[in-house]
PDB file of C-alpha atoms in Angstrom:
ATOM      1  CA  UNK A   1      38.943 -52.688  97.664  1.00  0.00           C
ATOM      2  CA  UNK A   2      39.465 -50.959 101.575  1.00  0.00           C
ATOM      3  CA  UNK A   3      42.630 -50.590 100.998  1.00  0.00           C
ATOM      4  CA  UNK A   4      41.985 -48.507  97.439  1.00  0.00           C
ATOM      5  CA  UNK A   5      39.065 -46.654  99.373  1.00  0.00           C
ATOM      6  CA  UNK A   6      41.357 -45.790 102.234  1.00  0.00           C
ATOM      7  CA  UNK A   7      43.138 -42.885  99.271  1.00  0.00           C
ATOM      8  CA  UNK A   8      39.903 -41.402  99.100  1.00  0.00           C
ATOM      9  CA  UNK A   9      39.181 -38.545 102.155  1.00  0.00           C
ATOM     10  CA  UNK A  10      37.269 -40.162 104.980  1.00  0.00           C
ATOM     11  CA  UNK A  11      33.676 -39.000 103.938  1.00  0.00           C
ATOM     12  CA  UNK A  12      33.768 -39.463 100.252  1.00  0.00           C
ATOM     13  CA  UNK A  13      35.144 -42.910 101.088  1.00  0.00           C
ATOM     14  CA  UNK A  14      32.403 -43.885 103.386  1.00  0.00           C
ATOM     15  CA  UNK A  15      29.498 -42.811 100.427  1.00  0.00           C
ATOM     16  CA  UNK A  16      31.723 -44.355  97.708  1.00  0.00           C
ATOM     17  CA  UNK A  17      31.731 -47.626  99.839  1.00  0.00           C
ATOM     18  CA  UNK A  18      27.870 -47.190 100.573  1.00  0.00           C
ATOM     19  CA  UNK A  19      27.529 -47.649  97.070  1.00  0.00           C
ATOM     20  CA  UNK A  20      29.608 -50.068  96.187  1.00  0.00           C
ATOM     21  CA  UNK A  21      27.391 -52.345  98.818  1.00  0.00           C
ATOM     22  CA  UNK A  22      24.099 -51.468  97.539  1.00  0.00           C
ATOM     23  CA  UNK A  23      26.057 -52.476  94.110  1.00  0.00           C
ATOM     24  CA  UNK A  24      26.750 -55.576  95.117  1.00  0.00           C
ATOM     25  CA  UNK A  25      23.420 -56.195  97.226  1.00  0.00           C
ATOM     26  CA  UNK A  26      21.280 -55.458  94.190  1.00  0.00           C
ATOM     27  CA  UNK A  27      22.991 -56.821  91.287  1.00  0.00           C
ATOM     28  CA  UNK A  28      21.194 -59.952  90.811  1.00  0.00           C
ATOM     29  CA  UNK A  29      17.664 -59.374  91.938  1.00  0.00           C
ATOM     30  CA  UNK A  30      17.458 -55.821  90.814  1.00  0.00           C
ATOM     31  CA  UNK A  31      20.440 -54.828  88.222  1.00  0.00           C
ATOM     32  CA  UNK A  32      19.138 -51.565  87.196  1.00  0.00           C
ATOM     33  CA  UNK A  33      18.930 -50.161  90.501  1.00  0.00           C
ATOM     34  CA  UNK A  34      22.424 -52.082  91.260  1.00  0.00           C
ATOM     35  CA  UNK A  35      23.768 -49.958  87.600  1.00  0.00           C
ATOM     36  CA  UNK A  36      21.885 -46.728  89.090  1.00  0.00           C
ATOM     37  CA  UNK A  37      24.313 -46.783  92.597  1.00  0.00           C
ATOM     38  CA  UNK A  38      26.939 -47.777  90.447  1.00  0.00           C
ATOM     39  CA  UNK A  39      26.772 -44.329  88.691  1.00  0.00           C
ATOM     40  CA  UNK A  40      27.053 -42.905  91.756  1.00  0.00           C
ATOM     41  CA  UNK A  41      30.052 -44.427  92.667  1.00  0.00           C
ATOM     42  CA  UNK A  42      31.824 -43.634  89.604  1.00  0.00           C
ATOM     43  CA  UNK A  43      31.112 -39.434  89.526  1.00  0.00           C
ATOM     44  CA  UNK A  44      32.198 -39.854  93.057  1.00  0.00           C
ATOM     45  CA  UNK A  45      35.886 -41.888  92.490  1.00  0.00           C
ATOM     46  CA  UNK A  46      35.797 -42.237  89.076  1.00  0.00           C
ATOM     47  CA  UNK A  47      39.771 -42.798  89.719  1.00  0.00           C
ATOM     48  CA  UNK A  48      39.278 -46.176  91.835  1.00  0.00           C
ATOM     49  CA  UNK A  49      40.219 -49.283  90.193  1.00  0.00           C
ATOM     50  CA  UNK A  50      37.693 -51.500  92.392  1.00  0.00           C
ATOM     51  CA  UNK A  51      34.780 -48.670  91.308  1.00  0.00           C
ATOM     52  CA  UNK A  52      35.387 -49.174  87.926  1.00  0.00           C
ATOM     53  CA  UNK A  53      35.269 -52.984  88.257  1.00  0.00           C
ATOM     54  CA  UNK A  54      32.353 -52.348  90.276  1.00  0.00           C
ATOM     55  CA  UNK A  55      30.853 -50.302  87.116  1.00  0.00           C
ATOM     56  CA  UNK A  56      32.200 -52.646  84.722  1.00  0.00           C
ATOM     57  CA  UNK A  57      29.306 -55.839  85.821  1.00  0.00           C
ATOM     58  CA  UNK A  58      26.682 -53.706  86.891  1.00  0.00           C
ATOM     59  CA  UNK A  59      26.347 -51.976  83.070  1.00  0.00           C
ATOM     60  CA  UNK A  60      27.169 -55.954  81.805  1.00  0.00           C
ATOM     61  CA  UNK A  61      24.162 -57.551  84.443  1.00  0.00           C
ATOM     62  CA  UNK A  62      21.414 -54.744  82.387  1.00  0.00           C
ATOM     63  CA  UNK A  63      23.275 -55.715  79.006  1.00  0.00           C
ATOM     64  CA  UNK A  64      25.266 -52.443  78.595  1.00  0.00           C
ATOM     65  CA  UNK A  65      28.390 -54.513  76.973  1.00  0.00           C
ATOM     66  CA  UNK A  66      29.988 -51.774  75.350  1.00  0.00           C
ATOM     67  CA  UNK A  67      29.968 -49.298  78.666  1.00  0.00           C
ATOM     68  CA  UNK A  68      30.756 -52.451  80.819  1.00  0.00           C
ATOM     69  CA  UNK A  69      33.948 -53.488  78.564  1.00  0.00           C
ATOM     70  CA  UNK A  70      35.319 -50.139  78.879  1.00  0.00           C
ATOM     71  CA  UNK A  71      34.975 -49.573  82.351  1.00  0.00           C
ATOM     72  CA  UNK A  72      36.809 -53.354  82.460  1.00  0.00           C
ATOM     73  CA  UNK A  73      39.313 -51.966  80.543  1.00  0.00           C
ATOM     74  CA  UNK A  74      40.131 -49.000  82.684  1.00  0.00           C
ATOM     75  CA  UNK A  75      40.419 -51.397  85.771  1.00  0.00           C
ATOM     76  CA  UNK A  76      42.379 -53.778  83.963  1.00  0.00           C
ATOM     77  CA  UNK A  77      44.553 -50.794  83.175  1.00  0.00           C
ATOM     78  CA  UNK A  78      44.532 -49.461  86.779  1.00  0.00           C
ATOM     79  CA  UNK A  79      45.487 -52.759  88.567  1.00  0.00           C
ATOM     80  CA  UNK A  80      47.560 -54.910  85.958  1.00  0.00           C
ATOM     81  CA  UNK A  81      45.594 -58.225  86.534  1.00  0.00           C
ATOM     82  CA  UNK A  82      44.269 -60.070  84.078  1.00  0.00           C
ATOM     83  CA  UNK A  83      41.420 -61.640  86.089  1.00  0.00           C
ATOM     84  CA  UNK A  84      38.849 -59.865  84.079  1.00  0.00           C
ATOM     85  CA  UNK A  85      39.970 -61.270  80.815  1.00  0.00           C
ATOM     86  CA  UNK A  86      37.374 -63.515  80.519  1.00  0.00           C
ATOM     87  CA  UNK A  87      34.278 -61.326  81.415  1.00  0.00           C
ATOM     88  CA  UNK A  88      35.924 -58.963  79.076  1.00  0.00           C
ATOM     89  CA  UNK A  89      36.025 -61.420  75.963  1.00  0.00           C
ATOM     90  CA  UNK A  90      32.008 -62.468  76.648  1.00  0.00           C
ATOM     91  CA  UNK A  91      31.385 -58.532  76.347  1.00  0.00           C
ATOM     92  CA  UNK A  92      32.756 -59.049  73.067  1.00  0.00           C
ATOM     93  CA  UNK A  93      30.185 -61.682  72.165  1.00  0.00           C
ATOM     94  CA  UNK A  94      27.602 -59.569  73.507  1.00  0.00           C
ATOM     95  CA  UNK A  95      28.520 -56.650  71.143  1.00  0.00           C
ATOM     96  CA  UNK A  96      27.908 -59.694  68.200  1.00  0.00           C
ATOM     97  CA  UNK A  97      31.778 -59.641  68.102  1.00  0.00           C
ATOM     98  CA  UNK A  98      32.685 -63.567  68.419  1.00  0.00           C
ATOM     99  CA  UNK A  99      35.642 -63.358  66.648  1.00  0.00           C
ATOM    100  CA  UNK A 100      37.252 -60.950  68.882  1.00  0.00           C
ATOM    101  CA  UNK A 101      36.206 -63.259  72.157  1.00  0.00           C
ATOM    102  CA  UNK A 102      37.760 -66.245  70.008  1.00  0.00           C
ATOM    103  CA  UNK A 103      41.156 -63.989  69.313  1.00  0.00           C
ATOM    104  CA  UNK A 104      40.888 -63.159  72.808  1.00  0.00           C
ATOM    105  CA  UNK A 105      40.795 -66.572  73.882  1.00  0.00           C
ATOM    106  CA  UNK A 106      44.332 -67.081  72.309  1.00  0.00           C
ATOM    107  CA  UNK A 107      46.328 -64.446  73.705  1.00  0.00           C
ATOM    108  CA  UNK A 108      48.831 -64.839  76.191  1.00  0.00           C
ATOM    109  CA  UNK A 109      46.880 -63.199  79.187  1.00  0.00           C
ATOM    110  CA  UNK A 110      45.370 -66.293  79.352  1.00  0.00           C
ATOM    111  CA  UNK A 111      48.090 -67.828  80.267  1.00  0.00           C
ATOM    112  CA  UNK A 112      48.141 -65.526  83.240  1.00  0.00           C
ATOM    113  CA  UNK A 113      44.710 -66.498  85.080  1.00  0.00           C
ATOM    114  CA  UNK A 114      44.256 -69.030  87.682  1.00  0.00           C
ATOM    115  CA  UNK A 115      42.229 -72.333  86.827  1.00  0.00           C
ATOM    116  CA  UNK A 116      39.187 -70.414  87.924  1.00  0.00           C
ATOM    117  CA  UNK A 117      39.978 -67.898  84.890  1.00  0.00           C
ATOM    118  CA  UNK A 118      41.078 -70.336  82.240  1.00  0.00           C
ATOM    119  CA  UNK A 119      37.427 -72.472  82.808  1.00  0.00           C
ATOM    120  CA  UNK A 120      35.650 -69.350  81.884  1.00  0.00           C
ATOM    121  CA  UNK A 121      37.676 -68.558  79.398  1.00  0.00           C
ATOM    122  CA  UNK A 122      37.181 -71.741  77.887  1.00  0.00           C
ATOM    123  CA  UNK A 123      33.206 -70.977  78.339  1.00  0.00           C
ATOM    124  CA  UNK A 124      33.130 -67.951  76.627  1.00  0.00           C
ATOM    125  CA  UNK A 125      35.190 -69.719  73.699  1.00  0.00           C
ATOM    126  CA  UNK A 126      32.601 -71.918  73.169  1.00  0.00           C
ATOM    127  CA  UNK A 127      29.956 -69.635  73.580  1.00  0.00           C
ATOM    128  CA  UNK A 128      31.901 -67.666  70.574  1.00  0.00           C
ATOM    129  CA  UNK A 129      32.138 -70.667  68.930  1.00  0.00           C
ATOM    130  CA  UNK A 130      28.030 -71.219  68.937  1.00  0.00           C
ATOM    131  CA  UNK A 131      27.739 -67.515  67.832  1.00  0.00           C
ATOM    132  CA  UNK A 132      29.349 -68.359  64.589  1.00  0.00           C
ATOM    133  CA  UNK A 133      26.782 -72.066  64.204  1.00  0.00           C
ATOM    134  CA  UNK A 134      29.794 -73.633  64.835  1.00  0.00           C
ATOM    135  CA  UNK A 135      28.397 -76.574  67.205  1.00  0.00           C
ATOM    136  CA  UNK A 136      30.929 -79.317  66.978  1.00  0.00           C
ATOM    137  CA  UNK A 137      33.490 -77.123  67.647  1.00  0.00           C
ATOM    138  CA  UNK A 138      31.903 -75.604  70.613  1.00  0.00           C
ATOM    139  CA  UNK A 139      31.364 -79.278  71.863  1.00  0.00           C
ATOM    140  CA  UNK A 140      35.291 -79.681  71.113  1.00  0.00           C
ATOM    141  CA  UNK A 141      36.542 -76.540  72.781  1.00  0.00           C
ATOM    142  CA  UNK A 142      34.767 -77.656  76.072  1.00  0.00           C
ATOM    143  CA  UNK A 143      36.534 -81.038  76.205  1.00  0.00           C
ATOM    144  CA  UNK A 144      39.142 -80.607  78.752  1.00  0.00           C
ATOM    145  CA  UNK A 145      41.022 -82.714  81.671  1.00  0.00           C
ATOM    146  CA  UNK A 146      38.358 -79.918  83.667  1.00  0.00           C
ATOM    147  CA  UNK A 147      35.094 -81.896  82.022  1.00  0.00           C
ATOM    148  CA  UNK A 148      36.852 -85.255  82.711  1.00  0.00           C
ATOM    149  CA  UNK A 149      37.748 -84.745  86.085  1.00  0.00           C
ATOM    150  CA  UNK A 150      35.511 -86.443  88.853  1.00  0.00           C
ATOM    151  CA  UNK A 151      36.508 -83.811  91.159  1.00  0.00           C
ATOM    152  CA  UNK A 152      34.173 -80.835  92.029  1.00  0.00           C
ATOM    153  CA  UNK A 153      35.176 -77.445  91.705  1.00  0.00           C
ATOM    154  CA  UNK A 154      32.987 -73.880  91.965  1.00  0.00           C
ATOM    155  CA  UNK A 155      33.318 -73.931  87.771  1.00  0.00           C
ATOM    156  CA  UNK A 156      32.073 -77.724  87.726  1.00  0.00           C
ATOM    157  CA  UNK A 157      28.783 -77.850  87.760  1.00  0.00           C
ATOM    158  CA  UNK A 158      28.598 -74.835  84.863  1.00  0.00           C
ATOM    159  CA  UNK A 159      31.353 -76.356  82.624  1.00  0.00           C
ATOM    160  CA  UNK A 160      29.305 -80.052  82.306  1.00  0.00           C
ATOM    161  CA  UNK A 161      25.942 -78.052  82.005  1.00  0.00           C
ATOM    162  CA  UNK A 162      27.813 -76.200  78.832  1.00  0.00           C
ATOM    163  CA  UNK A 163      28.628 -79.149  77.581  1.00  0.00           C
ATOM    164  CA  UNK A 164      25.305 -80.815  78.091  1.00  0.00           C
ATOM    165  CA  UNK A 165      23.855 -77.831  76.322  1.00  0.00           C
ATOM    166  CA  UNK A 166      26.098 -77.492  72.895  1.00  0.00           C
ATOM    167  CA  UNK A 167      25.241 -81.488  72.933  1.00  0.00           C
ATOM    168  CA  UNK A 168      21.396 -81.017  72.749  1.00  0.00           C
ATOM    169  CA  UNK A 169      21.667 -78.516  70.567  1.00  0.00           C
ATOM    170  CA  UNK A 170      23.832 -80.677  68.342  1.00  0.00           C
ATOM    171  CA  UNK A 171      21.047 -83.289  68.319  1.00  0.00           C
ATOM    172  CA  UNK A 172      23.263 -85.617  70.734  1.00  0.00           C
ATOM    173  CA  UNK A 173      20.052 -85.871  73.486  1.00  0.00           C
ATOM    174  CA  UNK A 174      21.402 -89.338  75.270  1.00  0.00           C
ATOM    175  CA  UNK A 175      24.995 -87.503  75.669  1.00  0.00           C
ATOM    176  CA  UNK A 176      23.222 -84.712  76.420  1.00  0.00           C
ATOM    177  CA  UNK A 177      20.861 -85.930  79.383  1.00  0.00           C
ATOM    178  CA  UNK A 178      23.540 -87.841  80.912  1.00  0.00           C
ATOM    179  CA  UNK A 179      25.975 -84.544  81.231  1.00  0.00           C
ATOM    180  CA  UNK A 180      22.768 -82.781  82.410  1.00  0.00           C
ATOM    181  CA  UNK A 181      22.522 -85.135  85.330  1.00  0.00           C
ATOM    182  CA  UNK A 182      26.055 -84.775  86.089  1.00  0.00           C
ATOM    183  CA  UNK A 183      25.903 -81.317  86.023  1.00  0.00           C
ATOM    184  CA  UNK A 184      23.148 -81.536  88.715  1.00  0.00           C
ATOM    185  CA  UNK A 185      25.226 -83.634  90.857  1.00  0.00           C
ATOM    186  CA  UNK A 186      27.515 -80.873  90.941  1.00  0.00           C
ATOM    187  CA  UNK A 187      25.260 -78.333  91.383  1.00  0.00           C
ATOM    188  CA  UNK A 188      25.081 -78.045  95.267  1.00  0.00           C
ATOM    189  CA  UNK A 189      24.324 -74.399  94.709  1.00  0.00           C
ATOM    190  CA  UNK A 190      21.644 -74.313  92.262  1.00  0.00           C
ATOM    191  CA  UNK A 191      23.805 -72.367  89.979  1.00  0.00           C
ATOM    192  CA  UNK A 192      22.105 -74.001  87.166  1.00  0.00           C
ATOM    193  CA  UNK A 193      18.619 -75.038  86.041  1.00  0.00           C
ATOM    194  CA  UNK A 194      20.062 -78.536  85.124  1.00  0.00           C
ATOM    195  CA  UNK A 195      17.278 -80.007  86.828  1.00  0.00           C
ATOM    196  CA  UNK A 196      14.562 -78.588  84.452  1.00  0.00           C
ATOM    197  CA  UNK A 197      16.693 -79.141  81.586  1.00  0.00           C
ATOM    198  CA  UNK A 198      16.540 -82.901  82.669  1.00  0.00           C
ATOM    199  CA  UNK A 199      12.548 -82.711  83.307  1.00  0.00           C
ATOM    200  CA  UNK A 200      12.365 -81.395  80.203  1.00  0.00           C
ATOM    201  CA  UNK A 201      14.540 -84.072  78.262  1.00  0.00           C
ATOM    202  CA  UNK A 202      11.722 -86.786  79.793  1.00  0.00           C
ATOM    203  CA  UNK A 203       8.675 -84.519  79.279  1.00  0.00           C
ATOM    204  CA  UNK A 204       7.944 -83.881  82.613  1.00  0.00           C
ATOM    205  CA  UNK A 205       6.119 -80.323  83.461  1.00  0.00           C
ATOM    206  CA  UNK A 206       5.975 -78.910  86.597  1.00  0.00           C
ATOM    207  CA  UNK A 207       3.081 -76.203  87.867  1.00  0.00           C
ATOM    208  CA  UNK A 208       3.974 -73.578  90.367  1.00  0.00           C
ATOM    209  CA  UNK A 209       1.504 -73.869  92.559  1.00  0.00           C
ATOM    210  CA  UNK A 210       2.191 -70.306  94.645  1.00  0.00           C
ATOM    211  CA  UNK A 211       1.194 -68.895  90.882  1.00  0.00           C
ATOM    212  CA  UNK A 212      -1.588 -70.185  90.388  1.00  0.00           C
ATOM    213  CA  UNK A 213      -2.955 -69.157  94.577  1.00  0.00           C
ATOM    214  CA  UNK A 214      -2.082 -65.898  93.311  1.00  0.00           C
ATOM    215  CA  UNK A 215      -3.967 -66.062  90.052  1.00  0.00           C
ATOM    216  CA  UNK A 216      -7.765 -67.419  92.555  1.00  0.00           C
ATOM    217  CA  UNK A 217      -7.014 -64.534  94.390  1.00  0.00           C
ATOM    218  CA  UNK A 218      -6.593 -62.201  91.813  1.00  0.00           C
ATOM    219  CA  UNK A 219      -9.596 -63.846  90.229  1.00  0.00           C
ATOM    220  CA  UNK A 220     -11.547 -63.457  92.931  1.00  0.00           C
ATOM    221  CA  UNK A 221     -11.063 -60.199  93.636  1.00  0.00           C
ATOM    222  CA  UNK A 222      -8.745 -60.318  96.574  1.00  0.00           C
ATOM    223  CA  UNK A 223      -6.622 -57.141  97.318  1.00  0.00           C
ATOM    224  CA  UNK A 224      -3.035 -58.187  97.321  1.00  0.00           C
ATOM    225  CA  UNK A 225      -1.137 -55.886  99.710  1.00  0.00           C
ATOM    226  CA  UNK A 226       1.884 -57.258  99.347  1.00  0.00           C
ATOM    227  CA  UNK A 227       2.511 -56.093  95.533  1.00  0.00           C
ATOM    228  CA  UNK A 228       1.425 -52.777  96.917  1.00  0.00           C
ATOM    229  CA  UNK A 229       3.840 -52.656  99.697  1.00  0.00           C
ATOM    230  CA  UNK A 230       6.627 -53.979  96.773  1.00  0.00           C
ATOM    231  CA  UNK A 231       5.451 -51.005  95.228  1.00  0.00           C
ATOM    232  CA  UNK A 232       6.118 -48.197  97.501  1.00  0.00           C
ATOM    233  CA  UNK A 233       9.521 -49.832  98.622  1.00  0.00           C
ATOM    234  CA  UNK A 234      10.809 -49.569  94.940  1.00  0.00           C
ATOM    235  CA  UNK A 235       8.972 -45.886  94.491  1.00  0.00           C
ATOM    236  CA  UNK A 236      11.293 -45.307  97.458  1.00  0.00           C
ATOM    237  CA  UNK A 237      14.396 -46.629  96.492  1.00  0.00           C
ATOM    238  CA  UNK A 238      14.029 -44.912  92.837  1.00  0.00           C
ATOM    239  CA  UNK A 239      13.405 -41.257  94.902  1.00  0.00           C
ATOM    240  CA  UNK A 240      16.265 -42.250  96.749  1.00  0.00           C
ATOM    241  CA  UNK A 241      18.613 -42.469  93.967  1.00  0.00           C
ATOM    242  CA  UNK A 242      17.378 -39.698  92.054  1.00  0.00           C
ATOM    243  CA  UNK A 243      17.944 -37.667  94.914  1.00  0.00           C
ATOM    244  CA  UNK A 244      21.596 -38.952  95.624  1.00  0.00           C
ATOM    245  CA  UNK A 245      22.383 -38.510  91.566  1.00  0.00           C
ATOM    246  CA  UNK A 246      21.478 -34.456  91.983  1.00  0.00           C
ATOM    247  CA  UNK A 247      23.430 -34.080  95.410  1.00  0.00           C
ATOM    248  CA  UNK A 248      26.284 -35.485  93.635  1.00  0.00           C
ATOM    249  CA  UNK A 249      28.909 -34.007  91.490  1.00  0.00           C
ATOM    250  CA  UNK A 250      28.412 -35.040  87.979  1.00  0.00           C
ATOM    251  CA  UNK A 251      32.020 -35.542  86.263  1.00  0.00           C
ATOM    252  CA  UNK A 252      32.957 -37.593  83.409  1.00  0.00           C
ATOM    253  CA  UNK A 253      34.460 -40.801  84.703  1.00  0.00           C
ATOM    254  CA  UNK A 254      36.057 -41.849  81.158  1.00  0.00           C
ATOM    255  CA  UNK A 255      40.115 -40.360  80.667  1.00  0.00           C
ATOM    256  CA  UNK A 256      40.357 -37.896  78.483  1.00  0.00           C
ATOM    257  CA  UNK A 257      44.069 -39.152  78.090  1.00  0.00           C
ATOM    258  CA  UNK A 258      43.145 -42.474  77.418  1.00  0.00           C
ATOM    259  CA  UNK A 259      43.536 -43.559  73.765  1.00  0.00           C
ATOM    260  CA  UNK A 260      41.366 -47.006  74.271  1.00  0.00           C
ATOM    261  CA  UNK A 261      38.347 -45.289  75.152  1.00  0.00           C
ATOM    262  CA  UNK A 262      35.841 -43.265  73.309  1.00  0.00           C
ATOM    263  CA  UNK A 263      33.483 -41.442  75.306  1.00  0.00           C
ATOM    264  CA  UNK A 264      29.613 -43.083  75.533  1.00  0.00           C
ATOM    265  CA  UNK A 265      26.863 -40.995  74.399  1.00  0.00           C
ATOM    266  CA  UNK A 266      24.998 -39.529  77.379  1.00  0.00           C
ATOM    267  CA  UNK A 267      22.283 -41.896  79.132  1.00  0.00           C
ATOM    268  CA  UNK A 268      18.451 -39.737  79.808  1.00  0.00           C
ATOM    269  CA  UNK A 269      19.353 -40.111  83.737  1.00  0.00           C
ATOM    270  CA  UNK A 270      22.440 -37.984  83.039  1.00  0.00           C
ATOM    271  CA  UNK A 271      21.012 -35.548  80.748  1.00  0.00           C
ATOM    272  CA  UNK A 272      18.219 -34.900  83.746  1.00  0.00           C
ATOM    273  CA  UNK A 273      20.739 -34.790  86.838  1.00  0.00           C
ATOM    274  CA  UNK A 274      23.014 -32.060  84.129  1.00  0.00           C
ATOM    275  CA  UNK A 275      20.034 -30.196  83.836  1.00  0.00           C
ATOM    276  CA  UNK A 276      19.405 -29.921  87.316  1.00  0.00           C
ATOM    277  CA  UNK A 277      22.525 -28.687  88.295  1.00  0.00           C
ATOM    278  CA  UNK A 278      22.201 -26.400  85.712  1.00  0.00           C
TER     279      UNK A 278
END
């Protein structure tokens, strides 16, 4: 990513890369905001593979498959690699287009990924698979030397809780609370709620007990400051955008030369930062 920001003049590349943080910061605790900078980014180097990849998950974290597959696209185009196969194919599914994930799944590009790739690959096939009802197949498709291996890789613990999941849905709840638990073994992360899942299999419920302080102190009339403080900081952050969407340059960041794209309808935000410039 420096090294594509280092084309860019020295100031635009500094507020592109300001961005692209505040992108990556955000994503998971607050991915509108996170899609909001990302906007940013793109009128500003529209033209940068790494921005576009950038774009490309924040619009698929708020669900915005069809804007985050073409901005995949246009990376994928940009760089060559075929890392971004796999997220592309579950955009597919998300569009309630399974059988273009499953054709996906059986092109040659994914021959091309790592072992990293071809794992989520095979995750999004069976997630394809369960769009169609087809359970047993899903269950199938997941089977791999991967599942079988004792080893523990980054994809581990998320492959056996796949697996554990197509089985309970199947009806297979022994097979299914035993690949649970061995998802959670894996899980040194907490990538997964494999733990609950398991709680859940033996009836076990759990009460949050920070909730329900909250809820006698709301009952009892107790000011809470700290929602109010939360409050301001994301009235700030929201003026804060806004006002970095008018300073900036509004251009459109799809090619007009390129055949795979059509252009997306206009989004509210940029209808209100055109009609300020205007």
């Amino acid at each position: 990513m420096r090294q594509e920001l280092l084309s860019l003049p020295k100031g635009l590349a500094e507020e592109v890369s300001k961005n692209l943080v505040m992108v990556a910061r955000l994503i998971d605790e607050d991915p509108e905001q996170a899609y909001a900078y990302s906007r940013i980014a793109l009128r500003l180097a529209s033209r940068v593979a790494a921005v576009r990849e950038a774009a490309g998950f924040a619009a698929y974290a708020t669900q915005k498959y069809s804007e985050a597959l073409a901005e995949f696209r246009a990376a994928k185009r940009m760089t060559g690699s075929v890392e971004l196969w796999p997220v592309m194919a579950d955009c597919e599914r998300g569009l309630g287009r399974p059988e273009r994930a499953l054709a996906m799944a059986g092109e040659p590009e994914v021959q091309k990924l790592d072992k990293a790739g071809q794992v989520e690959m095979r995750l999004v096939a069976a997630g394809a698979r369960r769009d169609q009802g087809q359970l047993e197949a899903a269950i199938v498709t997941l089977q791999s030397p991967e599942l079988a291996s004792n080893a523990v890789q980054p994809w581990t613990a998320r492959l056996r809780y796949a697996y554990a999941d197509a089985l309970l849905a199947a009806g297979r709840e022994d097979e299914a609370r035993e690949w649970f638990g061995k998802a959670l073994e894996a899980d040194k992360d907490g990538a997964t709620d494999a733990s609950d899942r398991l709680a859940e299999l033996d009836g076990v419920e759990f009460v949050d007990a920070a909730i329900d302080a909250a809820d006698d102190e709301d009952q009892d009339g107790t000011e809470n400051l700290v929602d109010d403080e939360d409050d301001e900081d994301d009235d700030e952050d929201a003026a804060e955008i806004a006002a970095a969407e008018r300073a900036t340059d509004v251009a459109e960041y799809y090619d007009e030369d390129d055949e795979e794209y059509e252009p997306l309808e206009q989004s509210a935000a940029d209808s209100d930062v055109r009609g300020d410039k205007a």
